[in-house]
Coordinates of N, CA and C in Angstrom, one line a residue:
Chain A
A259 N 169.3 137.9 146.6 CA 169.1 137.4 148.0 C 170.1 138.0 148.9
Q260 N 169.7 138.2 150.1 CA 170.6 138.9 151.1 C 171.7 137.9 151.5
T261 N 172.9 138.4 151.6 CA 174.1 137.6 152.1 C 174.8 138.4 153.2
V262 N 175.4 137.6 154.1 CA 176.1 138.2 155.2 C 177.5 137.5 155.2
T263 N 178.6 138.3 155.3 CA 179.9 137.8 155.2 C 180.7 138.2 156.5
Q264 N 181.3 137.2 157.1 CA 182.2 137.4 158.2 C 183.6 136.9 157.7
S265 N 184.5 137.7 157.5 CA 185.8 137.4 156.9 C 186.8 136.8 157.8
Q266 N 186.5 136.8 159.1 CA 187.5 136.4 160.1 C 187.0 135.1 160.7
P267 N 187.5 133.9 160.3 CA 187.0 132.7 160.9 C 187.4 132.6 162.3
E268 N 188.6 133.1 162.7 CA 189.0 133.1 164.1 C 189.7 134.4 164.5
M269 N 189.5 134.7 165.7 CA 190.1 135.9 166.3 C 190.5 135.6 167.7
S270 N 191.6 136.2 168.2 CA 192.0 136.0 169.6 C 192.3 137.4 170.2
V271 N 192.2 137.5 171.5 CA 192.5 138.7 172.2 C 192.9 138.4 173.6
Q272 N 193.8 139.3 174.1 CA 194.1 139.2 175.5 C 193.0 139.7 176.4
E273 N 192.9 139.0 177.5 CA 191.9 139.4 178.5 C 192.1 140.9 178.8
A274 N 191.0 141.6 178.9 CA 190.9 143.0 179.3 C 191.2 143.9 178.1
E275 N 191.6 143.3 176.9 CA 191.8 144.1 175.8 C 190.5 144.3 174.9
T276 N 190.6 145.0 173.8 CA 189.5 145.3 173.0 C 189.7 144.5 171.7
V277 N 188.6 144.0 171.1 CA 188.6 143.3 169.9 C 187.5 143.7 169.0
T278 N 187.7 143.7 167.7 CA 186.6 144.1 166.8 C 186.4 142.9 165.8
L279 N 185.1 142.5 165.7 CA 184.8 141.5 164.7 C 184.1 142.1 163.5
S280 N 184.4 141.7 162.3 CA 183.9 142.3 161.1 C 182.7 141.6 160.5
C281 N 181.9 142.4 159.9 CA 180.7 141.8 159.2 C 180.3 142.7 158.1
T282 N 180.1 142.2 156.9 CA 179.5 142.9 155.8 C 178.3 142.2 155.3
Y283 N 177.4 142.9 154.7 CA 176.2 142.3 154.2 C 175.8 142.9 152.8
D284 N 174.9 142.2 152.2 CA 174.5 142.7 150.9 C 173.0 142.7 150.9
T285 N 172.4 143.8 150.6 CA 170.9 143.9 150.5 C 170.5 145.1 149.6
S286 N 169.4 145.0 149.0 CA 168.8 146.2 148.3 C 167.8 146.9 149.1
E287 N 167.5 146.4 150.3 CA 166.5 147.0 151.1 C 167.0 148.2 151.9
S288 N 166.1 149.1 152.3 CA 166.5 150.2 153.1 C 166.2 150.1 154.6
D289 N 165.2 149.3 154.8 CA 164.8 149.0 156.2 C 165.1 147.6 156.6
Y290 N 165.9 147.4 157.6 CA 166.2 146.0 158.0 C 166.8 146.1 159.4
Y291 N 167.2 144.9 159.9 CA 167.7 144.8 161.2 C 169.0 144.0 161.2
L292 N 169.9 144.3 162.0 CA 171.2 143.6 162.1 C 171.4 143.2 163.5
F293 N 172.0 142.0 163.6 CA 172.2 141.4 165.0 C 173.6 140.8 165.1
W294 N 174.1 140.7 166.3 CA 175.2 139.9 166.7 C 174.7 138.9 167.7
Y295 N 174.9 137.6 167.4 CA 174.6 136.6 168.3 C 175.9 135.9 168.8
K296 N 175.9 135.4 170.0 CA 177.0 134.7 170.6 C 176.5 133.2 170.8
Q297 N 177.4 132.3 170.4 CA 177.1 130.9 170.7 C 178.2 130.2 171.4
P298 N 178.1 130.0 172.7 CA 179.1 129.3 173.5 C 179.0 127.8 173.2
P299 N 179.9 127.1 173.8 CA 179.9 125.6 173.6 C 178.5 124.9 174.0
S300 N 177.7 125.6 174.8 CA 176.4 125.0 175.1 C 175.5 125.0 173.9
R301 N 175.8 125.6 172.9 CA 175.0 125.7 171.6 C 173.9 126.8 171.6
Q302 N 173.6 127.3 172.8 CA 172.5 128.2 172.8 C 172.9 129.6 172.2
M303 N 172.1 130.0 171.2 CA 172.4 131.3 170.6 C 171.9 132.4 171.5
I304 N 172.7 133.4 171.8 CA 172.4 134.4 172.7 C 172.5 135.8 172.0
L305 N 171.5 136.6 172.1 CA 171.6 137.9 171.4 C 172.5 138.8 172.2
V306 N 173.5 139.4 171.5 CA 174.4 140.3 172.1 C 174.0 141.7 171.9
I307 N 173.6 142.1 170.7 CA 173.3 143.4 170.3 C 172.5 143.5 169.0
R308 N 171.7 144.5 168.8 CA 170.9 144.6 167.6 C 170.9 146.1 167.2
Q309 N 170.7 146.3 165.9 CA 170.8 147.6 165.3 C 169.7 147.7 164.2
E310 N 168.9 148.8 164.4 CA 167.9 149.0 163.3 C 168.5 149.9 162.3
A311 N 168.3 149.6 161.0 CA 169.0 150.3 159.9 C 168.6 151.7 159.8
Y312 N 167.4 152.1 160.3 CA 167.0 153.4 160.1 C 167.6 154.4 161.2
K313 N 168.2 153.8 162.2 CA 168.9 154.5 163.2 C 170.3 154.8 162.9
Q314 N 170.7 156.0 162.9 CA 172.1 156.4 162.6 C 173.0 156.1 163.8
Q315 N 172.4 156.2 165.0 CA 173.3 156.0 166.2 C 173.6 154.6 166.4
N316 N 174.9 154.3 166.7 CA 175.4 153.0 166.9 C 174.8 152.4 168.2
A317 N 174.4 151.2 168.1 CA 173.9 150.5 169.4 C 175.0 150.2 170.3
T318 N 174.7 150.2 171.6 CA 175.7 149.9 172.7 C 175.0 149.1 173.7
E319 N 175.6 148.1 174.2 CA 175.2 147.3 175.3 C 176.3 147.0 176.2
N320 N 176.5 147.8 177.2 CA 177.6 147.6 178.2 C 178.9 147.6 177.5
R321 N 179.7 146.5 177.5 CA 181.0 146.4 176.9 C 180.9 146.2 175.4
F322 N 179.7 146.0 174.9 CA 179.6 145.6 173.4 C 179.0 146.9 172.7
S323 N 179.6 147.2 171.6 CA 179.1 148.3 170.7 C 179.3 147.9 169.3
V324 N 178.6 148.6 168.4 CA 178.7 148.3 167.0 C 179.2 149.5 166.3
N325 N 179.8 149.3 165.1 CA 180.1 150.4 164.2 C 179.3 150.1 162.9
F326 N 178.1 150.8 162.8 CA 177.2 150.5 161.7 C 177.5 151.6 160.6
Q327 N 177.9 151.1 159.4 CA 178.1 152.0 158.3 C 177.2 151.5 157.2
K328 N 176.0 152.2 157.1 CA 175.0 151.7 156.2 C 175.4 151.8 154.7
A329 N 176.0 152.9 154.3 CA 176.4 153.0 152.9 C 177.4 152.0 152.5
A330 N 178.3 151.6 153.4 CA 179.3 150.6 153.2 C 178.8 149.2 153.5
K331 N 177.6 149.1 154.0 CA 177.0 147.8 154.4 C 178.0 147.0 155.3
S332 N 178.4 147.7 156.3 CA 179.3 147.1 157.3 C 178.7 147.2 158.7
F333 N 179.0 146.2 159.5 CA 178.4 146.1 160.8 C 179.3 145.4 161.7
S334 N 180.3 146.1 162.3 CA 181.3 145.4 163.1 C 180.9 145.5 164.6
L335 N 181.4 144.5 165.3 CA 181.2 144.4 166.8 C 182.5 144.7 167.5
K336 N 182.4 145.6 168.5 CA 183.6 145.9 169.3 C 183.3 145.4 170.7
I337 N 184.2 144.6 171.2 CA 184.1 144.1 172.6 C 185.2 144.7 173.4
S338 N 184.8 145.5 174.4 CA 185.8 146.2 175.2 C 186.0 145.4 176.5
D339 N 187.2 145.5 177.1 CA 187.5 144.9 178.3 C 187.2 143.4 178.3
S340 N 187.7 142.7 177.3 CA 187.4 141.3 177.0 C 187.5 140.4 178.3
Q341 N 186.5 139.6 178.5 CA 186.5 138.7 179.6 C 186.5 137.2 179.1
L342 N 187.0 136.3 180.0 CA 187.1 134.9 179.6 C 185.7 134.4 179.1
G343 N 184.7 134.9 179.8 CA 183.3 134.4 179.4 C 182.8 134.9 178.0
D344 N 183.6 135.8 177.4 CA 183.3 136.2 176.1 C 183.7 135.2 175.0
A345 N 184.5 134.2 175.4 CA 184.9 133.2 174.4 C 183.7 132.4 173.8
A346 N 183.6 132.5 172.5 CA 182.4 131.8 171.9 C 182.5 132.0 170.4
M347 N 181.6 131.4 169.7 CA 181.4 131.8 168.2 C 180.4 133.0 168.2
Y348 N 180.8 133.9 167.3 CA 180.0 135.1 167.2 C 179.4 135.1 165.7
F349 N 178.1 135.3 165.6 CA 177.4 135.3 164.3 C 176.8 136.7 164.1
C350 N 177.1 137.2 163.0 CA 176.4 138.4 162.5 C 175.2 137.9 161.7
A351 N 174.0 138.6 161.8 CA 172.8 138.2 161.2 C 172.0 139.4 160.7
Y352 N 171.3 139.2 159.6 CA 170.5 140.2 158.9 C 169.0 139.7 159.0
R353 N 168.1 140.7 159.1 CA 166.7 140.3 159.0 C 165.9 141.4 158.4
K354 N 165.1 141.1 157.5 CA 164.1 142.0 156.9 C 162.8 141.8 157.5
G355 N 162.3 142.7 158.3 CA 161.0 142.6 158.9 C 161.0 141.4 159.9
A356 N 159.8 140.8 160.0 CA 159.6 139.7 160.9 C 159.9 138.4 160.2
Q357 N 161.0 138.3 159.5 CA 161.3 137.2 158.7 C 162.5 136.4 159.2
K358 N 163.0 135.5 158.4 CA 164.1 134.7 158.8 C 165.4 135.5 159.0
L359 N 166.2 135.0 159.9 CA 167.6 135.5 160.0 C 168.5 134.9 159.0
V360 N 169.3 135.8 158.4 CA 170.4 135.3 157.5 C 171.7 135.5 158.2
F361 N 172.4 134.4 158.4 CA 173.6 134.5 159.2 C 174.9 134.5 158.4
G362 N 175.9 135.1 159.0 CA 177.2 134.9 158.4 C 177.8 133.6 158.9
Q363 N 179.1 133.3 158.5 CA 179.7 132.0 158.7 C 180.2 131.9 160.1
G364 N 180.3 133.0 160.9 CA 180.7 133.0 162.2 C 182.2 133.3 162.4
T365 N 182.5 133.8 163.6 CA 183.9 134.1 164.0 C 184.1 133.4 165.3
R366 N 185.1 132.6 165.4 CA 185.4 132.0 166.7 C 186.4 132.9 167.5
L367 N 185.9 133.4 168.7 CA 186.7 134.3 169.5 C 187.3 133.5 170.7
T368 N 188.6 133.7 170.8 CA 189.4 133.1 171.9 C 189.9 134.2 172.8
I369 N 189.8 134.1 174.1 CA 190.3 135.0 175.0 C 191.5 134.4 175.7
N370 N 192.6 135.1 175.6 CA 193.8 134.6 176.2 C 194.0 135.2 177.6
P371 N 194.2 134.4 178.6 CA 194.3 135.0 180.0 C 195.7 135.6 180.2
Chain B
G21 N 160.7 133.8 183.1 CA 160.0 132.6 182.6 C 160.8 131.7 181.8
A22 N 160.3 130.5 181.4 CA 161.0 129.5 180.8 C 161.4 130.0 179.4
G23 N 162.5 129.5 178.9 CA 163.0 129.8 177.5 C 162.4 128.8 176.6
V24 N 163.0 128.9 175.4 CA 162.6 127.9 174.3 C 163.3 126.5 174.7
S25 N 162.5 125.5 174.7 CA 163.1 124.2 175.0 C 163.0 123.3 173.7
Q26 N 164.0 122.4 173.6 CA 164.0 121.4 172.5 C 164.3 120.0 173.0
S27 N 163.7 119.1 172.4 CA 164.0 117.7 172.7 C 164.0 116.8 171.5
P28 N 164.8 115.7 171.5 CA 165.8 115.4 172.5 C 167.0 116.4 172.3
S29 N 167.9 116.3 173.3 CA 169.1 117.1 173.2 C 170.0 116.6 172.1
N30 N 170.1 115.3 172.1 CA 170.9 114.6 171.1 C 170.1 113.4 170.6
K31 N 170.4 113.1 169.3 CA 169.7 112.0 168.7 C 170.6 111.3 167.7
V32 N 170.8 110.0 167.9 CA 171.6 109.2 167.0 C 170.6 108.2 166.3
T33 N 170.7 108.2 165.0 CA 169.8 107.3 164.2 C 170.5 106.6 163.1
E34 N 169.9 105.7 162.5 CA 170.5 105.0 161.4 C 169.9 105.5 160.1
K35 N 170.8 105.5 159.1 CA 170.4 106.0 157.8 C 169.1 105.3 157.4
G36 N 168.1 106.1 156.9 CA 166.9 105.5 156.4 C 165.7 105.6 157.4
K37 N 166.1 105.8 158.7 CA 165.0 105.9 159.7 C 164.4 107.3 159.7
D38 N 163.2 107.5 160.2 CA 162.6 108.7 160.4 C 162.9 109.3 161.8
V39 N 163.0 110.6 161.9 CA 163.2 111.2 163.2 C 162.2 112.4 163.4
E40 N 161.9 112.6 164.7 CA 161.0 113.8 165.0 C 161.8 114.6 166.1
L41 N 161.8 115.9 165.8 CA 162.5 116.8 166.7 C 161.4 117.8 167.2
R42 N 161.5 118.1 168.5 CA 160.4 118.9 169.1 C 160.9 120.2 169.6
C43 N 160.0 121.2 169.5 CA 160.3 122.6 170.0 C 159.2 123.1 170.8
D44 N 159.4 123.6 172.0 CA 158.5 124.2 172.8 C 158.9 125.7 172.9
P45 N 158.1 126.6 172.2 CA 158.5 128.0 172.2 C 158.2 128.7 173.6
I46 N 158.6 129.9 173.7 CA 158.3 130.7 174.9 C 156.8 131.0 174.8
S47 N 156.1 130.8 176.0 CA 154.7 131.0 176.1 C 154.3 132.4 175.6
G48 N 153.3 132.4 174.7 CA 152.8 133.7 174.1 C 153.5 134.1 172.8
H49 N 154.6 133.4 172.5 CA 155.3 133.8 171.2 C 154.5 133.2 170.1
T50 N 154.2 134.0 169.1 CA 153.4 133.6 168.0 C 154.2 133.1 166.8
A51 N 155.5 133.6 166.8 CA 156.3 133.2 165.6 C 157.3 132.1 166.1
L52 N 157.5 131.1 165.2 CA 158.4 130.0 165.5 C 159.3 129.7 164.3
Y53 N 160.6 129.5 164.4 CA 161.5 129.3 163.3 C 162.3 128.1 163.6
W54 N 162.6 127.4 162.5 CA 163.6 126.3 162.6 C 164.8 126.6 161.7
Y55 N 166.0 126.4 162.3 CA 167.2 126.6 161.5 C 168.1 125.3 161.7
R56 N 169.0 125.2 160.7 CA 169.9 124.0 160.8 C 171.3 124.6 160.8
Q57 N 172.2 124.0 161.6 CA 173.6 124.4 161.7 C 174.4 123.2 161.4
S58 N 175.1 123.3 160.3 CA 176.0 122.2 160.0 C 177.4 122.7 159.6
L59 N 178.4 121.8 159.6 CA 179.8 122.3 159.3 C 179.9 122.8 157.9
G60 N 179.3 122.2 157.0 CA 179.4 122.6 155.6 C 178.6 123.8 155.2
Q61 N 177.4 123.9 155.8 CA 176.5 124.9 155.3 C 176.3 126.1 156.3
G62 N 176.9 126.0 157.4 CA 176.7 127.1 158.4 C 175.3 127.0 158.9
L63 N 174.7 128.2 159.3 CA 173.4 128.3 159.8 C 172.4 128.7 158.7
E64 N 171.4 127.8 158.5 CA 170.5 128.1 157.4 C 169.1 127.9 157.9
F65 N 168.2 128.8 157.4 CA 166.8 128.8 157.7 C 166.1 127.6 157.1
L66 N 165.2 127.0 157.8 CA 164.4 125.9 157.3 C 162.9 126.3 157.1
I67 N 162.2 126.7 158.2 CA 160.8 127.0 158.1 C 160.4 128.0 159.1
Y68 N 159.3 128.7 158.9 CA 158.9 129.8 159.7 C 157.3 129.7 159.9
F69 N 156.9 129.7 161.1 CA 155.4 129.7 161.4 C 155.1 131.1 162.0
Q70 N 154.0 131.7 161.6 CA 153.5 132.9 162.2 C 152.0 132.8 162.4
G71 N 151.6 132.6 163.6 CA 150.2 132.6 164.0 C 149.5 131.5 163.1
N72 N 148.4 131.9 162.6 CA 147.6 131.0 161.7 C 147.9 131.1 160.3
S73 N 148.9 131.9 159.9 CA 149.3 132.0 158.5 C 149.9 130.8 158.0
A74 N 149.9 130.6 156.7 CA 150.6 129.5 156.0 C 152.1 129.6 156.3
P75 N 152.7 128.5 156.7 CA 154.2 128.6 157.0 C 155.0 128.9 155.8
D76 N 156.1 129.6 156.0 CA 157.1 129.8 155.0 C 158.1 128.6 155.0
K77 N 157.9 127.8 154.0 CA 158.7 126.5 153.9 C 159.9 126.6 153.0
S78 N 160.2 127.9 152.6 CA 161.2 128.1 151.5 C 162.6 127.5 151.8
G79 N 162.9 127.3 153.1 CA 164.2 126.8 153.4 C 164.3 125.3 153.5
L80 N 163.3 124.6 153.5 CA 163.3 123.1 153.6 C 164.1 122.5 152.4
P81 N 165.2 121.7 152.7 CA 166.1 121.3 151.7 C 165.5 120.2 150.8
S82 N 164.6 119.4 151.2 CA 164.0 118.4 150.4 C 162.6 118.0 150.9
D83 N 161.9 117.2 150.1 CA 160.5 116.8 150.6 C 160.6 115.8 151.7
R84 N 161.8 115.4 152.1 CA 161.9 114.5 153.3 C 161.7 115.3 154.6
F85 N 161.8 116.6 154.5 CA 161.7 117.4 155.6 C 160.2 118.0 155.7
S86 N 159.6 118.0 156.9 CA 158.4 118.6 157.1 C 158.3 119.1 158.5
A87 N 157.4 120.0 158.8 CA 157.2 120.5 160.1 C 155.7 120.9 160.3
E88 N 155.3 120.8 161.5 CA 154.0 121.3 161.9 C 154.0 122.0 163.2
R89 N 153.0 122.8 163.4 CA 152.9 123.5 164.7 C 151.5 123.3 165.1
T90 N 151.3 122.7 166.2 CA 149.9 122.3 166.7 C 149.5 123.4 167.8
G91 N 148.3 123.9 167.6 CA 147.7 124.8 168.5 C 148.4 126.1 168.7
G92 N 149.2 126.4 167.7 CA 150.0 127.6 167.7 C 151.1 127.6 168.8
S93 N 151.5 126.4 169.2 CA 152.5 126.4 170.3 C 153.6 125.4 169.8
V94 N 153.5 124.2 170.3 CA 154.6 123.2 170.1 C 154.8 122.9 168.6
S95 N 156.0 122.8 168.2 CA 156.3 122.4 166.8 C 157.1 121.2 166.7
T96 N 156.9 120.4 165.7 CA 157.7 119.2 165.4 C 158.3 119.2 164.0
L97 N 159.5 119.0 164.0 CA 160.2 118.9 162.7 C 160.5 117.4 162.4
T98 N 160.0 116.9 161.3 CA 160.2 115.5 161.0 C 161.1 115.4 159.7
I99 N 162.0 114.5 159.9 CA 162.9 114.1 158.8 C 162.7 112.7 158.4
Q100 N 162.2 112.4 157.2 CA 161.9 111.0 156.8 C 163.2 110.5 156.1
R101 N 163.4 109.2 156.2 CA 164.4 108.5 155.5 C 165.7 109.3 155.6
T102 N 166.2 109.4 156.8 CA 167.4 110.3 157.1 C 168.6 109.8 156.3
Q103 N 169.4 110.8 155.9 CA 170.6 110.6 155.2 C 171.8 111.1 156.1
Q104 N 173.0 110.7 155.8 CA 174.1 111.2 156.6 C 174.3 112.7 156.5
E105 N 173.9 113.3 155.4 CA 174.1 114.7 155.2 C 173.1 115.5 156.1
D106 N 172.1 114.8 156.7 CA 171.1 115.5 157.6 C 171.8 115.7 159.0
S107 N 172.9 115.1 159.2 CA 173.6 115.3 160.5 C 173.9 116.8 160.7
A108 N 173.4 117.3 161.8 CA 173.6 118.7 162.1 C 172.9 119.0 163.4
V109 N 173.1 120.3 163.8 CA 172.3 120.8 165.0 C 171.1 121.5 164.5
Y110 N 169.9 121.1 165.0 CA 168.7 121.8 164.6 C 168.3 122.7 165.7
L111 N 168.2 124.0 165.3 CA 167.9 125.0 166.3 C 166.4 125.6 166.1
C112 N 165.8 125.8 167.1 CA 164.4 126.4 167.1 C 164.5 127.8 167.8
A113 N 163.7 128.7 167.3 CA 163.7 130.0 167.9 C 162.2 130.5 167.9
S114 N 161.9 131.4 168.8 CA 160.5 131.9 168.8 C 160.6 133.4 169.1
S115 N 159.6 134.1 168.7 CA 159.5 135.5 169.0 C 158.0 136.0 169.1
T116 N 157.8 137.1 169.6 CA 156.4 137.7 169.6 C 156.3 138.3 168.2
T117 N 155.1 138.8 168.0 CA 154.8 139.4 166.7 C 155.4 140.8 166.6
G118 N 155.8 141.1 165.4 CA 156.3 142.5 165.3 C 157.7 142.5 164.7
V119 N 158.0 143.5 163.8 CA 159.3 143.5 163.1 C 160.4 143.7 164.0
M120 N 160.2 144.3 165.2 CA 161.3 144.7 166.1 C 161.7 143.5 167.0
E121 N 160.9 142.5 167.0 CA 161.0 141.5 168.0 C 162.2 140.6 167.8
T122 N 162.9 140.3 168.9 CA 164.1 139.4 168.9 C 163.7 138.0 168.9
Q123 N 164.4 137.2 168.1 CA 164.2 135.7 168.1 C 165.1 135.1 169.2
Y124 N 164.4 134.3 170.1 CA 165.1 133.7 171.2 C 165.3 132.2 170.8
F125 N 166.5 131.7 171.0 CA 166.8 130.4 170.5 C 166.8 129.3 171.7
G126 N 166.4 128.1 171.3 CA 166.6 127.0 172.2 C 168.0 126.4 172.1
P127 N 168.3 125.4 172.9 CA 169.6 124.8 172.9 C 170.0 123.9 171.8
G128 N 169.0 123.6 171.0 CA 169.2 122.8 169.8 C 169.1 121.3 170.0
T129 N 168.9 120.6 169.0 CA 169.0 119.1 169.0 C 170.1 118.7 168.0
R130 N 171.1 118.0 168.6 CA 172.2 117.5 167.7 C 171.8 116.1 167.1
L131 N 171.7 116.1 165.8 CA 171.3 114.8 165.1 C 172.5 114.2 164.4
L132 N 172.7 112.9 164.7 CA 173.8 112.2 164.0 C 173.2 111.0 163.3
V133 N 173.4 111.0 162.0 CA 172.8 109.9 161.2 C 174.0 109.0 160.8
L134 N 173.9 107.7 161.3 CA 175.0 106.8 161.0 C 174.8 106.0 159.7

């Protein structure tokens, strides 16, 4: 079974600085999708960024980018120019095809003003 | 357009009672997923509906849990004879068909079993 591991239960960063959240996963598949979701106190899960495993180029969405290392099964999220509104729980997730998402345990990100 | 909606937002019930949780997916989304988020177990998959296909029930934790999706749209998750360990946030997500499609989540229902 696929598993996703986030080894950092909590992270903090100064406003305007850069922070990297770690994620590793285990799968025997070659085609799959990886996601980072943000969950603010409102509980709503919001997609931050996604990566298709067949693409070598790392995905980027404005201040958010990933470092996807397929051989190492690593998928870290970099947040540049951190803003107060970035404070939330961040979940890394794996999906094979149009199936269920498998989530990591989450990382709580605090932004210090 | 409107996002995924869930009701109620919060539900408090007594142990042994039955509860029904509702999910309205985004219009046109053929796939619907239920997940549970609890302190001890994190985020876990419960059930998945895709069009008229038989649902994937592999994540349901016990036979007290069931779900249906009427008319390919609204879904109801039912928990019978609730237990304290059922206390959690129940999240619903929907997506269009296709392996590339993103799952969009609702705000969840927080269930507390006393």
